[in-house]
Amino acid sequence: MNYLLDTNILIYLSKDVHNNLLTNIVHPTADKLYVSVVALAELKSIALQNNWGMKKWAAVEKYLNRSVVIEINENLLEAYVQIDAYSQLRNPSYPVDSFNTPRNMGKNDLWIAATAALLNLTLITTDKDFDHLHNVFLDVRPFNP
């Protein structure tokens, strides 16, 4: 299975010094992990602002070292545009029947969703802001640590 880790999952991993957090979802050797460059930037900013120590960073770095970091490119821009317009109920290519009011997603979350959608990755997240995209653009795997 191929998984994209949301920023909130990376933060939880920083607290998981024994590497037990994702073992019920992610197989240690068989599953491929991906991280959006946007989530990585968010994580590094949080680490700097909160003065993370080496132990905390090392816990998450174990996962980052086996992850592929996805950069922003032209195809990702288009996926972002489609998802943002859909979330605002203004994408004529995707009629909406599952929600009636616009879903105002954070811009970083839009980039993360676009990454999962473009690369057909399962998004692991604790964030319910992605729920309206499930089975439309991407597979959302809710995680409750």
Short mmCIF file of C-alpha atoms in Angstrom, two decimals, residues 74-137:
data_model
loop_
_atom_site.label_atom_id
_atom_site.label_comp_id
_atom_site.label_asym_id
_atom_site.label_seq_id
_atom_site.Cartn_x
_atom_site.Cartn_y
_atom_site.Cartn_z
CA GLU A 74 2.58 21.60 -12.78
CA ASN A 75 0.40 18.48 -12.44
CA LEU A 76 0.09 19.05 -8.71
CA LEU A 77 -1.01 22.64 -9.40
CA GLU A 78 -3.90 21.35 -11.52
CA ALA A 79 -4.96 18.85 -8.85
CA TYR A 80 -4.94 21.68 -6.30
CA VAL A 81 -7.16 23.83 -8.55
CA GLN A 82 -9.67 21.01 -9.07
CA ILE A 83 -9.90 20.16 -5.36
CA ASP A 84 -10.14 23.79 -4.24
CA ALA A 85 -12.94 24.52 -6.74
CA TYR A 86 -14.77 21.32 -5.75
CA SER A 87 -14.50 22.21 -2.06
CA GLN A 88 -16.02 25.62 -2.81
CA LEU A 89 -18.88 23.99 -4.80
CA ARG A 90 -17.63 25.70 -7.96
CA ASN A 91 -16.12 22.90 -10.03
CA PRO A 92 -18.40 22.07 -12.98
CA SER A 93 -16.53 18.81 -13.59
CA TYR A 94 -17.53 17.43 -10.19
CA PRO A 95 -21.19 17.79 -9.23
CA VAL A 96 -21.55 17.69 -5.46
CA ASP A 97 -24.26 15.74 -3.72
CA SER A 98 -22.59 14.97 -0.40
CA PHE A 99 -22.39 18.49 1.08
CA ASN A 100 -24.32 21.73 0.61
CA THR A 101 -22.01 24.44 1.92
CA PRO A 102 -18.45 25.20 0.83
CA ARG A 103 -15.65 23.44 2.70
CA ASN A 104 -12.97 25.98 3.53
CA MET A 105 -9.80 23.94 3.67
CA GLY A 106 -6.49 25.37 4.77
CA LYS A 107 -4.17 26.04 1.84
CA ASN A 108 -1.58 23.57 3.13
CA ASP A 109 -4.29 20.91 3.43
CA LEU A 110 -5.24 21.56 -0.19
CA TRP A 111 -1.64 20.89 -1.28
CA ILE A 112 -1.57 17.69 0.78
CA ALA A 113 -4.90 16.52 -0.66
CA ALA A 114 -3.73 17.34 -4.19
CA THR A 115 -0.59 15.28 -3.63
CA ALA A 116 -2.59 12.25 -2.48
CA ALA A 117 -5.07 12.65 -5.35
CA LEU A 118 -2.46 13.08 -8.07
CA LEU A 119 -0.37 10.10 -7.00
CA ASN A 120 -3.30 7.90 -5.96
CA LEU A 121 -2.01 7.67 -2.39
CA THR A 122 -4.05 6.83 0.70
CA LEU A 123 -3.94 9.84 3.03
CA ILE A 124 -3.45 9.00 6.70
CA THR A 125 -4.75 11.86 8.84
CA THR A 126 -6.55 12.79 12.04
CA ASP A 127 -8.05 15.82 10.26
CA LYS A 128 -11.73 15.65 9.29
CA ASP A 129 -11.28 18.52 6.80
CA PHE A 130 -10.42 15.93 4.14
CA ASP A 131 -13.57 13.82 4.61
CA HIS A 132 -15.56 15.44 1.78
CA LEU A 133 -12.82 14.43 -0.67
CA HIS A 134 -12.94 10.73 0.24
CA ASN A 135 -13.86 8.54 -2.74
CA VAL A 136 -14.08 11.61 -4.97
CA PHE A 137 -10.42 12.59 -5.30
#
